[in-house]
PDB file of C-alpha atoms in Angstrom:
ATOM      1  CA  UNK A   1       0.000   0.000   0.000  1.00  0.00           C
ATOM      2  CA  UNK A   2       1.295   3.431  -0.290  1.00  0.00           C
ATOM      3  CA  UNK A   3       2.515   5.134   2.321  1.00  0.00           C
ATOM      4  CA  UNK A   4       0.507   7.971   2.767  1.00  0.00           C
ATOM      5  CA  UNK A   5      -2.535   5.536   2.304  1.00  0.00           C
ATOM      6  CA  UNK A   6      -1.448   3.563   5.116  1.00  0.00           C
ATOM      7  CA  UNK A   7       0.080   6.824   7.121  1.00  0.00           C
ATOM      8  CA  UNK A   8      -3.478   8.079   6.663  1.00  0.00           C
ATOM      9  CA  UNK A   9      -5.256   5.161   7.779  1.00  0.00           C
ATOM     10  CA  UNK A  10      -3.011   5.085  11.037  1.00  0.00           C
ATOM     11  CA  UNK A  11      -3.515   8.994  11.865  1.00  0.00           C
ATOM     12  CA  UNK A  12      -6.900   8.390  11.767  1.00  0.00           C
ATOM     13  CA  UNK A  13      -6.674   4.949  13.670  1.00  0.00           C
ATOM     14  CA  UNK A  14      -5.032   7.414  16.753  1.00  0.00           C
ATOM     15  CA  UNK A  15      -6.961  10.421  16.593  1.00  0.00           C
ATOM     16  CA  UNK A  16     -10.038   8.171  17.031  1.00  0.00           C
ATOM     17  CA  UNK A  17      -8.583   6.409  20.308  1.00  0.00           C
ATOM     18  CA  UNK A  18      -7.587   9.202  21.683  1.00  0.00           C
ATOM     19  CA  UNK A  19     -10.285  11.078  24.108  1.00  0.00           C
ATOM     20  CA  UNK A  20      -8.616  14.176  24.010  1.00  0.00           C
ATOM     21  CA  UNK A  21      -9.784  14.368  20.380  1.00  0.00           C
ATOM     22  CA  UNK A  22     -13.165  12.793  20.749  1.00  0.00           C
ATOM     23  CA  UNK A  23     -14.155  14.804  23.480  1.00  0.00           C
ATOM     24  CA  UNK A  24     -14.036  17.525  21.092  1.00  0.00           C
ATOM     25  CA  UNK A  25     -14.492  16.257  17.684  1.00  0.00           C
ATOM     26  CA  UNK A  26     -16.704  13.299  17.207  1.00  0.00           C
ATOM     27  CA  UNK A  27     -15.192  10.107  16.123  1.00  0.00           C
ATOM     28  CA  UNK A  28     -18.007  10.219  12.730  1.00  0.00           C
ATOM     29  CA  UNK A  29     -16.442  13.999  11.960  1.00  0.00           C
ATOM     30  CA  UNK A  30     -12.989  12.844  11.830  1.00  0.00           C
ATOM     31  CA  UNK A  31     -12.828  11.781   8.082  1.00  0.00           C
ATOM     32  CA  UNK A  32     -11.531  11.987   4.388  1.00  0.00           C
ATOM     33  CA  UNK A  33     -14.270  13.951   2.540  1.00  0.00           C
ATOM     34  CA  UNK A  34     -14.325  16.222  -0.317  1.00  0.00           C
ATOM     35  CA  UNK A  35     -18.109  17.835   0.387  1.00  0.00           C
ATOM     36  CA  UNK A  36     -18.730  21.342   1.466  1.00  0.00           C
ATOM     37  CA  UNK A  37     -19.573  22.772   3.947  1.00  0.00           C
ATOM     38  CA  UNK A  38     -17.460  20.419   5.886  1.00  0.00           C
ATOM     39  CA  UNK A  39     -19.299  19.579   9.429  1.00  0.00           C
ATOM     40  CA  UNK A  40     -18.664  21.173  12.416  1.00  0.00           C
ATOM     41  CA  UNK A  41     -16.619  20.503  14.173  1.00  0.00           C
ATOM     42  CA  UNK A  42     -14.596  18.062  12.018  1.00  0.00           C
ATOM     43  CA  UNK A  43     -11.133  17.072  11.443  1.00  0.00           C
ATOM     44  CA  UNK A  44     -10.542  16.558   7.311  1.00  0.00           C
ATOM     45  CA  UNK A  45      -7.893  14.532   6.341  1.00  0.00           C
ATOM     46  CA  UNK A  46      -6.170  13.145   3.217  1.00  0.00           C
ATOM     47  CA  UNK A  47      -4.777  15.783   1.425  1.00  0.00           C
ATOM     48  CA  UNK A  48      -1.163  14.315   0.573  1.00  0.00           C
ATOM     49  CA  UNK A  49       2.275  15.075  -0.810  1.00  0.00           C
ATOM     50  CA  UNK A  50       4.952  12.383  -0.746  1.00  0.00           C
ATOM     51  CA  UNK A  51       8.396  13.210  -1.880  1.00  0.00           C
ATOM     52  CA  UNK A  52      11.587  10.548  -2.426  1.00  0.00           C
ATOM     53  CA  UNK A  53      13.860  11.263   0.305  1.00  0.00           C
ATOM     54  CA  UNK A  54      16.755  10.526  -1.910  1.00  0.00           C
ATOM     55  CA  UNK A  55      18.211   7.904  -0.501  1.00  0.00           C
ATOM     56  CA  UNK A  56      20.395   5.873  -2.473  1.00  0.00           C
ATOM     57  CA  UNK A  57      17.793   2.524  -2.135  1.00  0.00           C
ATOM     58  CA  UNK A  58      14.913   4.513  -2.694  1.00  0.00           C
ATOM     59  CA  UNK A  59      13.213   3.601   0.109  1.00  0.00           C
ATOM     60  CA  UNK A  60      12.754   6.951   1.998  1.00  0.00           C
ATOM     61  CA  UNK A  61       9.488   8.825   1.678  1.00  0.00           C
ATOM     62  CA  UNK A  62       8.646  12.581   2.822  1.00  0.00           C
ATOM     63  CA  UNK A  63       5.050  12.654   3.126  1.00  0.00           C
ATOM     64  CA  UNK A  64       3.554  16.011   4.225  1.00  0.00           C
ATOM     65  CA  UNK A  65      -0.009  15.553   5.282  1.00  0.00           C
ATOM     66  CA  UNK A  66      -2.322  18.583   5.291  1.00  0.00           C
ATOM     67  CA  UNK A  67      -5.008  17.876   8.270  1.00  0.00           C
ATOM     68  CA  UNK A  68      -7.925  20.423   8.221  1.00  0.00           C
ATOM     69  CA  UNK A  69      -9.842  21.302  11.203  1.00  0.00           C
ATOM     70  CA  UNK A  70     -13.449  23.082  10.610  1.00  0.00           C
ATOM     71  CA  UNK A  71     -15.930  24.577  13.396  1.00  0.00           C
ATOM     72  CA  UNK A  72     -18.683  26.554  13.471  1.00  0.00           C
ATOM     73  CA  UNK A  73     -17.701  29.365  16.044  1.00  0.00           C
ATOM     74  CA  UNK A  74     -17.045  32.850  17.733  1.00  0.00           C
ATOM     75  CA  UNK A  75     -13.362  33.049  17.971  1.00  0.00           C
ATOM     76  CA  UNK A  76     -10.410  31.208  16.729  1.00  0.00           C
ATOM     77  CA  UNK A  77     -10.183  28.735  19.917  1.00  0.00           C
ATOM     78  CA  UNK A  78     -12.079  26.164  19.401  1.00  0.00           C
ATOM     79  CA  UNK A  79      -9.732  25.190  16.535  1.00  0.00           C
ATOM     80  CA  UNK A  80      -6.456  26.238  18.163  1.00  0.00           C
ATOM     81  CA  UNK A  81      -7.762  23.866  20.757  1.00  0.00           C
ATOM     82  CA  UNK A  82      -8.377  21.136  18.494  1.00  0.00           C
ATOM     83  CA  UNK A  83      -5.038  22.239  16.564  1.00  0.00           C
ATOM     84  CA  UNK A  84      -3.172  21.323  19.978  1.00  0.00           C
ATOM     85  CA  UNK A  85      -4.923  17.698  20.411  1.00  0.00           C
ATOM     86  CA  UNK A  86      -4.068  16.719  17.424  1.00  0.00           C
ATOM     87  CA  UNK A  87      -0.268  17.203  18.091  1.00  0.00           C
ATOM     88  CA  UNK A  88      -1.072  15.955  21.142  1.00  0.00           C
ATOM     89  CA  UNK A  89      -2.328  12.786  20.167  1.00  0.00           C
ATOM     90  CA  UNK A  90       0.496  12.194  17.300  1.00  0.00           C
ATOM     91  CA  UNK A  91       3.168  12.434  20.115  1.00  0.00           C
ATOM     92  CA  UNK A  92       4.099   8.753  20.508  1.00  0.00           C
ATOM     93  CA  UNK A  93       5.140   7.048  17.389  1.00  0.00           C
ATOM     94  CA  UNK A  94       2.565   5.682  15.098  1.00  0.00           C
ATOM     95  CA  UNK A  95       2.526   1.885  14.323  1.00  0.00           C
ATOM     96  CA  UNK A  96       1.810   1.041  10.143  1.00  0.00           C
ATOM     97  CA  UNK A  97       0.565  -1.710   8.307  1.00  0.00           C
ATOM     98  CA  UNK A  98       2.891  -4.106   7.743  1.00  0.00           C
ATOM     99  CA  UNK A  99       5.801  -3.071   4.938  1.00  0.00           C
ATOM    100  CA  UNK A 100       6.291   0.357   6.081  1.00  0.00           C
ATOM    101  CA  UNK A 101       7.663   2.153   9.154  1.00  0.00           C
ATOM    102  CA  UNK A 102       7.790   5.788  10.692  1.00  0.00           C
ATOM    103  CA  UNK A 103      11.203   6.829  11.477  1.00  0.00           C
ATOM    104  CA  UNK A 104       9.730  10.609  12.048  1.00  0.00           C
ATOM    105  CA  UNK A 105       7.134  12.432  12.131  1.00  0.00           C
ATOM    106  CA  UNK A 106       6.123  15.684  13.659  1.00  0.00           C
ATOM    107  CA  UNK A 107       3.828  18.751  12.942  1.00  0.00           C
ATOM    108  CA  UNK A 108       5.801  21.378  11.206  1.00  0.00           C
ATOM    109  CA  UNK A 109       3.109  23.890  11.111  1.00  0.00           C
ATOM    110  CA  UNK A 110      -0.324  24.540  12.789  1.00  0.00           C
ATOM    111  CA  UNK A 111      -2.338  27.626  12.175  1.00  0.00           C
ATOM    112  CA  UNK A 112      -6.323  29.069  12.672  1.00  0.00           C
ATOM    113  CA  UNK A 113      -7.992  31.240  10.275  1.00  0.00           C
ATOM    114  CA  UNK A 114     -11.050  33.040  10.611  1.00  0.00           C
ATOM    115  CA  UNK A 115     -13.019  31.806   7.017  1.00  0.00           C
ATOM    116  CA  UNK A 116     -14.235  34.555   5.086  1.00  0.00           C
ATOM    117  CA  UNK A 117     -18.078  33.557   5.365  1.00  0.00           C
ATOM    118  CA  UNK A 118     -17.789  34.948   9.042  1.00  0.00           C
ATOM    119  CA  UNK A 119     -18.753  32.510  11.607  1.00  0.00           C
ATOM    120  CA  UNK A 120     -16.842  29.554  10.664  1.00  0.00           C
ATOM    121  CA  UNK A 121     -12.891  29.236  11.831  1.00  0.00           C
ATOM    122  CA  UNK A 122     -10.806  27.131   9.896  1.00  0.00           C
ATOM    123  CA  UNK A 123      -7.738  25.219  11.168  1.00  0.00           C
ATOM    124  CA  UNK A 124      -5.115  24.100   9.370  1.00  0.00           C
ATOM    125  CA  UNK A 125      -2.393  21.062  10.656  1.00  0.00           C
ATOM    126  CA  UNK A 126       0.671  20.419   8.330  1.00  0.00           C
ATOM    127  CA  UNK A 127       2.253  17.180   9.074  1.00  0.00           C
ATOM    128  CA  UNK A 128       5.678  15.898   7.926  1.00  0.00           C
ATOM    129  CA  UNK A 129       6.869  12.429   8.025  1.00  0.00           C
ATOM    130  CA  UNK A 130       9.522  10.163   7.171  1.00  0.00           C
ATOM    131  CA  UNK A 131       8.490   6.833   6.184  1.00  0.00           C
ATOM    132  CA  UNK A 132      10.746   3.985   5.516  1.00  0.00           C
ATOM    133  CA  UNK A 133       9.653   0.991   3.264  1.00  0.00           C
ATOM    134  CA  UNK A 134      10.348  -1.969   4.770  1.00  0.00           C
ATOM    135  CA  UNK A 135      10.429  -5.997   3.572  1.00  0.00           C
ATOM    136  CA  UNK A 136       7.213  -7.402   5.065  1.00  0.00           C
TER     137      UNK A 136
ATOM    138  CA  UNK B   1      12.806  42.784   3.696  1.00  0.00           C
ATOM    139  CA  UNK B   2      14.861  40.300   1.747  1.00  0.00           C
ATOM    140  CA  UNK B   3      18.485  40.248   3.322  1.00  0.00           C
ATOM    141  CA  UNK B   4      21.454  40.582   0.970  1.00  0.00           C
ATOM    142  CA  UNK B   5      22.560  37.189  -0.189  1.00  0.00           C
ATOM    143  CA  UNK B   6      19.530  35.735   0.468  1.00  0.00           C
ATOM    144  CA  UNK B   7      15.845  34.985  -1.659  1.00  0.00           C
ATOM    145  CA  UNK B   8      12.168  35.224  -0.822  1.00  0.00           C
ATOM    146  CA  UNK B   9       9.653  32.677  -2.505  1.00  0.00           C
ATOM    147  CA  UNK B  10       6.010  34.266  -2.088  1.00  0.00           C
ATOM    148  CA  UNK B  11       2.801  34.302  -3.114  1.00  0.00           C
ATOM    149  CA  UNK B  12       0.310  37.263  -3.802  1.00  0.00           C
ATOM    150  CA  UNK B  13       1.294  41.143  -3.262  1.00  0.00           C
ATOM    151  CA  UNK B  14      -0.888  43.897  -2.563  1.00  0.00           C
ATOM    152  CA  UNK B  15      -3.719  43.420  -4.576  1.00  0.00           C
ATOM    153  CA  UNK B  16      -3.601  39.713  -4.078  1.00  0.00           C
ATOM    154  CA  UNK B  17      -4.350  38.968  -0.900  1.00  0.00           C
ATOM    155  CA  UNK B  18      -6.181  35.544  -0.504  1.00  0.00           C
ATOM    156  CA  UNK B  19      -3.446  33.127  -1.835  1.00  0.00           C
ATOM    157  CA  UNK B  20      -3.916  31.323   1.597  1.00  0.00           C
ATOM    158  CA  UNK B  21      -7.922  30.968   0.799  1.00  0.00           C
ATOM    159  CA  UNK B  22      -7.078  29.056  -2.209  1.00  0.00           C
ATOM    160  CA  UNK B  23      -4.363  27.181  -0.925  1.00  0.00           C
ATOM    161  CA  UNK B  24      -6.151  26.189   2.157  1.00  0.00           C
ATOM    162  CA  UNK B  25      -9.971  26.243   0.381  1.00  0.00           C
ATOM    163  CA  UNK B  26     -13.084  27.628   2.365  1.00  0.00           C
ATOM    164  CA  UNK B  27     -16.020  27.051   3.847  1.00  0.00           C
ATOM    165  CA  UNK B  28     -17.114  27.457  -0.456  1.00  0.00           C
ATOM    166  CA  UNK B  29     -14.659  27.012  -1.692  1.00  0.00           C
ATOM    167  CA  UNK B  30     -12.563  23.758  -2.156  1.00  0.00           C
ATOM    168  CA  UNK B  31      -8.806  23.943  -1.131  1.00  0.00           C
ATOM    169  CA  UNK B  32      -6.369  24.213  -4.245  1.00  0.00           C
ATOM    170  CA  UNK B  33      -3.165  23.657  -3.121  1.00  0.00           C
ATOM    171  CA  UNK B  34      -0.824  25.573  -5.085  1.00  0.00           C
ATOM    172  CA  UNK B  35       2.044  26.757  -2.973  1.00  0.00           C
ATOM    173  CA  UNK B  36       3.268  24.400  -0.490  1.00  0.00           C
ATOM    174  CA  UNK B  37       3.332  21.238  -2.695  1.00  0.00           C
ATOM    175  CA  UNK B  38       5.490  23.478  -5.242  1.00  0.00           C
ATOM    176  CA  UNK B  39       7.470  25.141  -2.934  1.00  0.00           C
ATOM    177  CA  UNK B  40       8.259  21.538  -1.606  1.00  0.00           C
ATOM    178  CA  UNK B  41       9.485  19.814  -4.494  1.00  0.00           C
ATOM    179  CA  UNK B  42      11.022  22.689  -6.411  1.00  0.00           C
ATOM    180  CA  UNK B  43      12.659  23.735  -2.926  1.00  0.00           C
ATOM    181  CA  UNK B  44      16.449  21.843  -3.910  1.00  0.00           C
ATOM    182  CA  UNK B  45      16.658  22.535  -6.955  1.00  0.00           C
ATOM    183  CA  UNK B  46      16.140  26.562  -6.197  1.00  0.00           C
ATOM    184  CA  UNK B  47      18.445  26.521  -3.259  1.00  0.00           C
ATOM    185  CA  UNK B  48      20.886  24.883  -5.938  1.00  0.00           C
ATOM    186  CA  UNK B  49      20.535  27.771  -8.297  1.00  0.00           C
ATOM    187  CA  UNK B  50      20.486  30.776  -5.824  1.00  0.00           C
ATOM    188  CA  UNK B  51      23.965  29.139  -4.523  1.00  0.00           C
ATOM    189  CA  UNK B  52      25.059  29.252  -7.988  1.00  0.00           C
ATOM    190  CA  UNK B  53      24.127  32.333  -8.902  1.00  0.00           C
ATOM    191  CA  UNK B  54      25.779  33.798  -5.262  1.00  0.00           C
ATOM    192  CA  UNK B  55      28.740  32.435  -5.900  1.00  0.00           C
ATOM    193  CA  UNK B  56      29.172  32.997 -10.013  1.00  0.00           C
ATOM    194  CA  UNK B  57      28.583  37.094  -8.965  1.00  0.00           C
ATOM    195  CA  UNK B  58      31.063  36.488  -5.963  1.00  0.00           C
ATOM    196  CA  UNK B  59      33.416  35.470  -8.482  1.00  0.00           C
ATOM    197  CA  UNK B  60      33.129  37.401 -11.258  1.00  0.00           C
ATOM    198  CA  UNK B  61      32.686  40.981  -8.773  1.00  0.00           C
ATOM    199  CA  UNK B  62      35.515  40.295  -6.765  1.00  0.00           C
ATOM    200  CA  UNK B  63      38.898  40.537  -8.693  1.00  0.00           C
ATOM    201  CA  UNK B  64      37.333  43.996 -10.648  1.00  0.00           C
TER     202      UNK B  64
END
């Protein structure tokens, strides 16, 4: 599988278990979804890049996962809030499907913006991890 | 301010101002990413070139 399939599947597979997270976005609203407006609150996730590494085996990928965070609200700290769990939650290392392996990951940027329609605030998580293809 | 020696990759100026609603999409909008995924994979190959072009001036300027 790809790696930022299977990346994918385990940030969502954490973000679920962890209460932090559910407490404030439902376990249904965390989910890969094209459809506007997105629900509130909800954590979006699949948008992908994955870059080679350049290793000389080719078996070093840079995937940079962009995590969007939606909510209906006054200010901007709802989704800080939510922007914060999710780091949170990523803290301890990730376990993949079978063939593929995180040597690092961490959230290189995290940022709330107030969406021009006025009353909805609009986070945005960028992730960036190394994963390492692996014989399975 | 860009520093001597150095270079600035941005997007939008004065009259643009909403490069970061299409890049991260609204609430009507969907997000086109346009930036960041460029700016990622073009990012060696322009460090590459500004070092080349540094140090071609350095050496052409500096016995005048």
């Amino acid at each position: 599988m790809s790696a930022a399939l299977t990346l994918q599947k385990a940030i969502r597979a954490r973000l679920v278990a962890t209460s932090a997270v559910t407490d404030l976005v439902p376990a249904s609203a965390i989910l890969d979804r094209n459809q506007r407006p997105a629900p509130s609150p909800s954590i979006i996730l699949g948008e992908a890049q994955v870059l080679d590494e350049g290793d000389i085996a080719r078996k070093r990928s840079r995937v940079f996962h962009t995590i969007h965070v939606w909510k209906l609200e006054a200010s901007l700290a709802g989704v800080t809030a939510i922007n914060a769990t999710i780091r949170e939650a990523l803290r301890d290392r990730l376990s993949l499907d079978a063939g593929h392996h995180v040597a690092d990951l961490y959230i290189a940027d995290s940022r709330a913006m107030r969406d021009p329609d006025g009353e909805t605030s609009h986070g945005v998580v960028t992730l960036e991890a190394l994963i390492v293809e692996e014989a399975s | 301010m860009v520093p001597e020696g150095a270079a600035a990759v941005t997007a939008g100026n004065s009259d643009v101002r909403y490069a970061h609603l299409v890049e991260f999409g609204t609430t009507k909008a969907p997000a086109q990413p346009f930036f960041w995924p460029a700016f990622r994979s073009q990012r060696k190959r322009a460090e590459t070139r500004i070092k080349r072009a540094l140090s071609k001036a350095v050496k052409e300027e500096f016995n005048k």
